[in-house]
Short mmCIF file of C-alpha atoms and ligand atoms in Angstrom, two decimals:
data_model
loop_
_atom_site.label_atom_id
_atom_site.label_comp_id
_atom_site.label_asym_id
_atom_site.label_seq_id
_atom_site.Cartn_x
_atom_site.Cartn_y
_atom_site.Cartn_z
CA MET Z 525 -42.26 35.57 9.23
CA THR Z 526 -43.78 38.17 11.51
CA ASP Z 527 -44.76 41.63 10.28
CA ALA Z 528 -43.97 43.44 13.51
CA LEU Z 529 -40.87 43.20 15.66
CA THR Z 530 -41.71 42.68 19.30
CA CYS Z 531 -39.29 43.36 22.11
CA ASP Z 532 -38.66 39.61 22.38
CA ILE Z 533 -37.65 39.45 18.72
CA VAL Z 534 -35.31 42.43 19.14
CA ARG Z 535 -33.80 40.82 22.24
CA ASN Z 536 -33.35 37.56 20.31
CA TRP Z 537 -31.72 39.52 17.45
CA ILE Z 538 -29.18 40.98 19.85
CA CYS Z 539 -28.44 37.56 21.38
CA LYS Z 540 -28.11 35.96 17.95
CA THR Z 541 -25.75 38.72 16.85
CA ALA Z 542 -23.58 38.05 19.88
CA GLU Z 543 -23.45 34.33 18.96
CA VAL Z 544 -22.64 35.12 15.34
CA MET Z 545 -19.85 37.51 16.31
CA ALA Z 546 -18.33 34.82 18.54
CA GLU Z 547 -18.59 32.25 15.72
CA ASN Z 548 -17.09 34.65 13.16
CA ARG Z 549 -14.45 36.19 15.38
CA ALA Z 550 -11.53 34.49 13.60
CA TYR Z 551 -13.04 35.12 10.16
CA LEU Z 552 -13.58 38.85 10.75
CA THR Z 553 -10.12 39.18 12.21
CA GLU Z 554 -8.64 37.37 9.21
CA LEU Z 555 -10.40 39.81 6.85
CA ASP Z 556 -9.07 42.70 8.94
CA SER Z 557 -5.56 41.27 8.93
CA ALA Z 558 -5.48 41.61 5.13
CA ILE Z 559 -6.37 45.32 4.99
CA GLY Z 560 -6.33 46.53 8.59
CA ASP Z 561 -4.87 45.66 11.97
CA ALA Z 562 -6.42 42.24 12.61
CA ASP Z 563 -8.76 43.26 15.40
CA HIS Z 564 -12.25 43.51 13.91
CA GLY Z 565 -13.41 40.05 15.03
CA ASN Z 566 -12.07 40.61 18.52
CA ASN Z 567 -13.66 44.06 18.63
CA MET Z 568 -17.11 42.83 17.63
CA ASP Z 569 -17.01 39.74 19.84
CA ARG Z 570 -15.85 41.72 22.88
CA GLY Z 571 -18.42 44.42 22.14
CA TYR Z 572 -21.37 42.06 21.84
CA LYS Z 573 -20.34 40.12 24.94
CA ALA Z 574 -20.52 43.43 26.81
CA VAL Z 575 -23.87 44.14 25.15
CA ILE Z 576 -25.35 40.90 26.50
CA GLU Z 577 -24.23 41.77 30.03
CA LYS Z 578 -25.80 45.21 29.85
CA LEU Z 579 -29.17 44.37 28.27
CA PRO Z 580 -32.00 45.90 30.31
CA ASP Z 581 -35.19 44.06 31.27
CA GLY Z 582 -38.50 45.45 30.19
CA ASP Z 583 -40.50 45.97 27.05
CA ASP Z 584 -38.87 48.96 25.36
CA VAL Z 585 -37.27 48.40 21.94
CA GLY Z 586 -35.56 51.79 22.00
CA ALA Z 587 -34.04 51.15 25.43
CA LEU Z 588 -32.68 47.78 24.26
CA LEU Z 589 -31.06 49.31 21.19
CA LYS Z 590 -29.69 52.23 23.18
CA ALA Z 591 -28.08 49.73 25.56
CA VAL Z 592 -26.42 48.05 22.55
CA SER Z 593 -25.06 51.43 21.53
CA MET Z 594 -23.69 52.30 24.96
CA ALA Z 595 -21.96 48.94 25.41
CA LEU Z 596 -20.36 49.08 21.95
CA ILE Z 597 -19.15 52.64 22.45
CA SER Z 598 -17.63 51.86 25.83
CA LYS Z 599 -16.14 48.42 25.06
CA VAL Z 600 -14.99 48.51 21.45
CA GLY Z 601 -11.90 50.42 20.57
CA GLY Z 602 -11.05 51.30 16.99
CA ALA Z 603 -13.38 52.58 14.33
CA ALA Z 604 -16.17 50.03 14.57
CA GLY Z 605 -17.19 50.71 18.19
CA PRO Z 606 -18.01 54.40 17.78
CA LEU Z 607 -19.48 53.76 14.31
CA TYR Z 608 -21.84 50.96 15.36
CA GLY Z 609 -22.44 52.74 18.65
CA THR Z 610 -23.57 55.91 16.87
CA MET Z 611 -25.58 53.81 14.43
CA PHE Z 612 -27.60 52.16 17.21
CA LEU Z 613 -27.89 55.39 19.19
CA GLN Z 614 -29.35 57.35 16.27
CA ALA Z 615 -31.62 54.51 15.23
CA SER Z 616 -32.90 53.87 18.78
CA LYS Z 617 -34.16 57.41 19.34
CA PRO Z 618 -37.55 57.20 17.58
CA LEU Z 619 -38.14 53.77 19.15
CA MET Z 620 -37.88 54.80 22.80
CA GLY Z 621 -40.92 53.63 24.74
CA LYS Z 622 -42.18 51.34 21.97
CA SER Z 623 -42.87 47.69 22.74
CA GLU Z 624 -43.28 46.71 19.08
CA ILE Z 625 -42.20 48.17 15.72
CA GLY Z 626 -43.80 47.78 12.31
CA PHE Z 627 -42.70 48.38 8.74
CA ASP Z 628 -42.55 52.18 8.79
CA GLU Z 629 -40.59 52.24 12.03
CA LEU Z 630 -38.16 49.59 10.82
CA ALA Z 631 -37.65 51.42 7.52
CA GLN Z 632 -36.89 54.55 9.56
CA PHE Z 633 -34.59 52.48 11.77
CA PHE Z 634 -32.52 51.41 8.75
CA ASP Z 635 -32.40 54.98 7.42
CA ASP Z 636 -31.36 56.38 10.81
CA ALA Z 637 -28.72 53.66 11.16
CA VAL Z 638 -27.19 54.66 7.83
CA ALA Z 639 -27.39 58.36 8.71
CA GLY Z 640 -25.65 57.70 12.04
CA VAL Z 641 -22.73 55.87 10.42
CA LYS Z 642 -22.41 58.48 7.67
CA MET Z 643 -22.39 61.28 10.22
CA ARG Z 644 -19.83 59.64 12.53
CA GLY Z 645 -17.55 58.29 9.80
CA LYS Z 646 -17.90 61.04 7.20
CA ALA Z 647 -18.10 58.32 4.56
CA ASP Z 648 -20.49 57.12 1.88
CA VAL Z 649 -20.99 54.11 -0.39
CA GLY Z 650 -18.09 53.09 -2.61
CA MET Z 651 -15.40 53.77 -0.01
CA LYS Z 652 -15.10 50.12 1.04
CA THR Z 653 -16.72 50.38 4.46
CA MET Z 654 -19.71 49.00 6.37
CA LEU Z 655 -21.85 51.51 4.46
CA ASP Z 656 -21.48 49.37 1.34
CA ALA Z 657 -23.60 46.72 3.08
CA LEU Z 658 -25.83 49.02 5.16
CA VAL Z 659 -26.98 51.47 2.48
CA PRO Z 660 -28.21 48.87 -0.06
CA ALA Z 661 -29.87 46.96 2.79
CA ALA Z 662 -31.75 50.07 3.98
CA GLU Z 663 -32.88 50.84 0.42
CA ALA Z 664 -33.94 47.26 -0.27
CA PHE Z 665 -35.88 47.11 2.99
CA ARG Z 666 -37.91 50.25 2.24
CA ALA Z 667 -38.56 49.22 -1.37
CA ALA Z 668 -39.97 45.84 -0.32
CA GLY Z 669 -42.95 47.31 1.56
CA SER Z 670 -43.33 44.75 4.36
CA VAL Z 671 -41.21 43.58 7.29
CA SER Z 672 -40.90 39.98 6.09
CA ASP Z 673 -40.14 40.78 2.43
CA GLY Z 674 -38.00 43.73 3.52
CA LEU Z 675 -35.76 41.67 5.79
CA GLU Z 676 -35.26 39.00 3.11
CA ALA Z 677 -34.41 41.74 0.58
CA ALA Z 678 -32.11 43.50 3.05
CA VAL Z 679 -30.09 40.32 3.63
CA VAL Z 680 -29.67 39.75 -0.11
CA ALA Z 681 -28.68 43.40 -0.67
CA ALA Z 682 -26.26 43.44 2.27
CA GLU Z 683 -24.57 40.25 1.06
CA LYS Z 684 -24.18 41.68 -2.43
CA GLY Z 685 -22.92 44.97 -0.99
CA MET Z 686 -20.41 43.10 1.15
CA LYS Z 687 -19.09 41.19 -1.88
CA ASP Z 688 -19.04 44.37 -3.94
CA THR Z 689 -16.40 45.74 -1.56
CA ILE Z 690 -13.89 43.14 -2.85
CA PRO Z 691 -12.77 45.06 -5.98
CA MET Z 692 -12.97 48.46 -4.27
CA ILE Z 693 -10.02 50.58 -3.23
CA ALA Z 694 -10.58 51.84 0.31
CA THR Z 695 -10.78 55.59 0.72
CA LYS Z 696 -11.87 55.70 4.39
CA GLY Z 697 -10.60 54.06 7.54
CA ARG Z 698 -7.41 52.17 8.18
CA ALA Z 699 -7.61 50.21 4.90
CA SER Z 700 -7.29 53.48 2.95
CA TYR Z 701 -3.62 53.68 4.06
CA LEU Z 702 -3.02 50.74 1.71
CA GLY Z 703 -4.35 52.48 -1.40
CA GLU Z 704 -4.24 50.09 -4.38
CA ARG Z 705 -3.24 47.21 -2.09
CA SER Z 706 -6.65 47.30 -0.42
CA ARG Z 707 -8.17 45.93 -3.62
CA ASP Z 708 -9.24 42.26 -3.86
CA HIS Z 709 -10.14 41.95 -0.21
CA GLN Z 710 -13.60 41.92 1.38
CA ASP Z 711 -14.16 44.70 3.87
CA PRO Z 712 -14.42 43.42 7.46
CA GLY Z 713 -16.94 46.07 8.54
CA ALA Z 714 -19.23 45.38 5.55
CA THR Z 715 -19.03 41.72 6.58
CA SER Z 716 -20.03 42.37 10.20
CA SER Z 717 -22.88 44.61 8.98
CA TYR Z 718 -24.14 41.77 6.78
CA LEU Z 719 -23.97 39.39 9.77
CA ILE Z 720 -25.95 41.83 11.95
CA ILE Z 721 -28.67 42.17 9.32
CA LYS Z 722 -28.81 38.42 8.74
CA ALA Z 723 -29.21 37.85 12.49
CA LEU Z 724 -32.20 40.24 12.45
CA ARG Z 725 -33.82 38.31 9.59
CA ASP Z 726 -33.19 35.03 11.41
CA ALA Z 727 -34.67 36.31 14.68
CA ALA Z 728 -37.76 37.62 12.85
CA SER Z 729 -38.29 34.42 10.86
CA GLU Z 730 -38.05 32.25 13.98
CA ALA Z 731 -40.92 34.25 15.44
CA ALA Z 732 -43.17 33.45 12.47
P1 ADP L 972 -10.07 49.80 13.18
O1 ADP L 972 -10.09 50.11 11.71
O2 ADP L 972 -9.95 51.03 14.00
O3 ADP L 972 -9.09 48.73 13.54
P2 ADP L 972 -12.17 47.83 13.15
O4 ADP L 972 -11.14 46.92 12.61
O5 ADP L 972 -12.97 47.31 14.29
O6 ADP L 972 -11.55 49.24 13.53
O7 ADP L 972 -13.23 48.19 12.00
C1 ADP L 972 -12.81 48.36 10.68
C2 ADP L 972 -14.04 48.61 9.82
O8 ADP L 972 -14.63 49.85 10.15
C3 ADP L 972 -13.71 48.70 8.35
O9 ADP L 972 -13.69 47.43 7.75
C4 ADP L 972 -14.82 49.58 7.81
O10 ADP L 972 -15.93 48.81 7.37
C5 ADP L 972 -15.26 50.38 8.99
N1 ADP L 972 -14.87 51.78 8.87
C6 ADP L 972 -13.67 52.33 9.10
N2 ADP L 972 -13.72 53.67 8.92
C7 ADP L 972 -15.00 53.97 8.56
C8 ADP L 972 -15.70 55.18 8.25
N3 ADP L 972 -15.10 56.37 8.28
N4 ADP L 972 -17.02 55.08 7.92
C9 ADP L 972 -17.64 53.88 7.92
N5 ADP L 972 -17.04 52.71 8.21
C10 ADP L 972 -15.73 52.76 8.53
MG1 MG L 973 -9.13 46.86 12.72
#
C-alpha cells in the first residue's frame, strides 16, 4: 500500500464511497428503521451521488474534500448531512492546495474530522453515534505511525467501534428518543463511518 495519498487516490476513495453507499443503501436504512426514521441509507446514497456530480477537476486534495462537504450539506437532510458535511469541511482546510498528503497530514485529517463532528453534533464517544467509529479510527491511525499500517488499523478500530455501539443506549440524535429501546441495535451512522474509512483503505491499497 502507498505511503502518500495522491489526488487520484482521494478521488478514487470518493468514488468507491459512492459505490459502497449505493450497495449498502438498504442495509443502512434497515439499521435506521430499528432506532431512527429509516432514511440513513437513502440520505448517504443521495448525498454521495450528488458528490460525484460536483467533483472538481484538478490536483487539489483539499478542494476535492471541500466539494464532498458542500454536496453533502446541500443534498442530505437529517443529521448525517450537516455532520459529515462539517466533518469534511473542517478536515479539508489544512489540505487546500495540496496535491498529495502523507502520514502527518492524514493523521491531522482524522483528528480534524472528529473535531468537526464533535463540534457540530455536541456529542462524544459512548453516545451511540458515528463518533464511536470515527474516534477509535483516528486514534488507531495516529498510533500506527505510517499511512499503510494506519489505514489498516483504522479499519479494524472503526469496525470494532461500530459493533461496540450495539449494546449502547443512545444519548444523542433521533435514537436517543427511544432510551432503553435503542439498545441491541447497531448505530447506522457508526456503520456509514466504518464504510467510509474502509473505502479509503481500499482506495489506498489498490494504489500500492
Ligand atoms: P436523522 O437522524 O436526522 O434521520 P440520519 O438517519 O441520516 O439522520 O443519521 C443518523 C445518524 O447520525 C445516527 O445513526 C448517528 O450516528 C448520527 N448522529 C445523530 N446525531 C448525532 C450527533 N449529535 N453527533 C454525532 N452523530 C450523530
Ligand atoms: Mg434517520
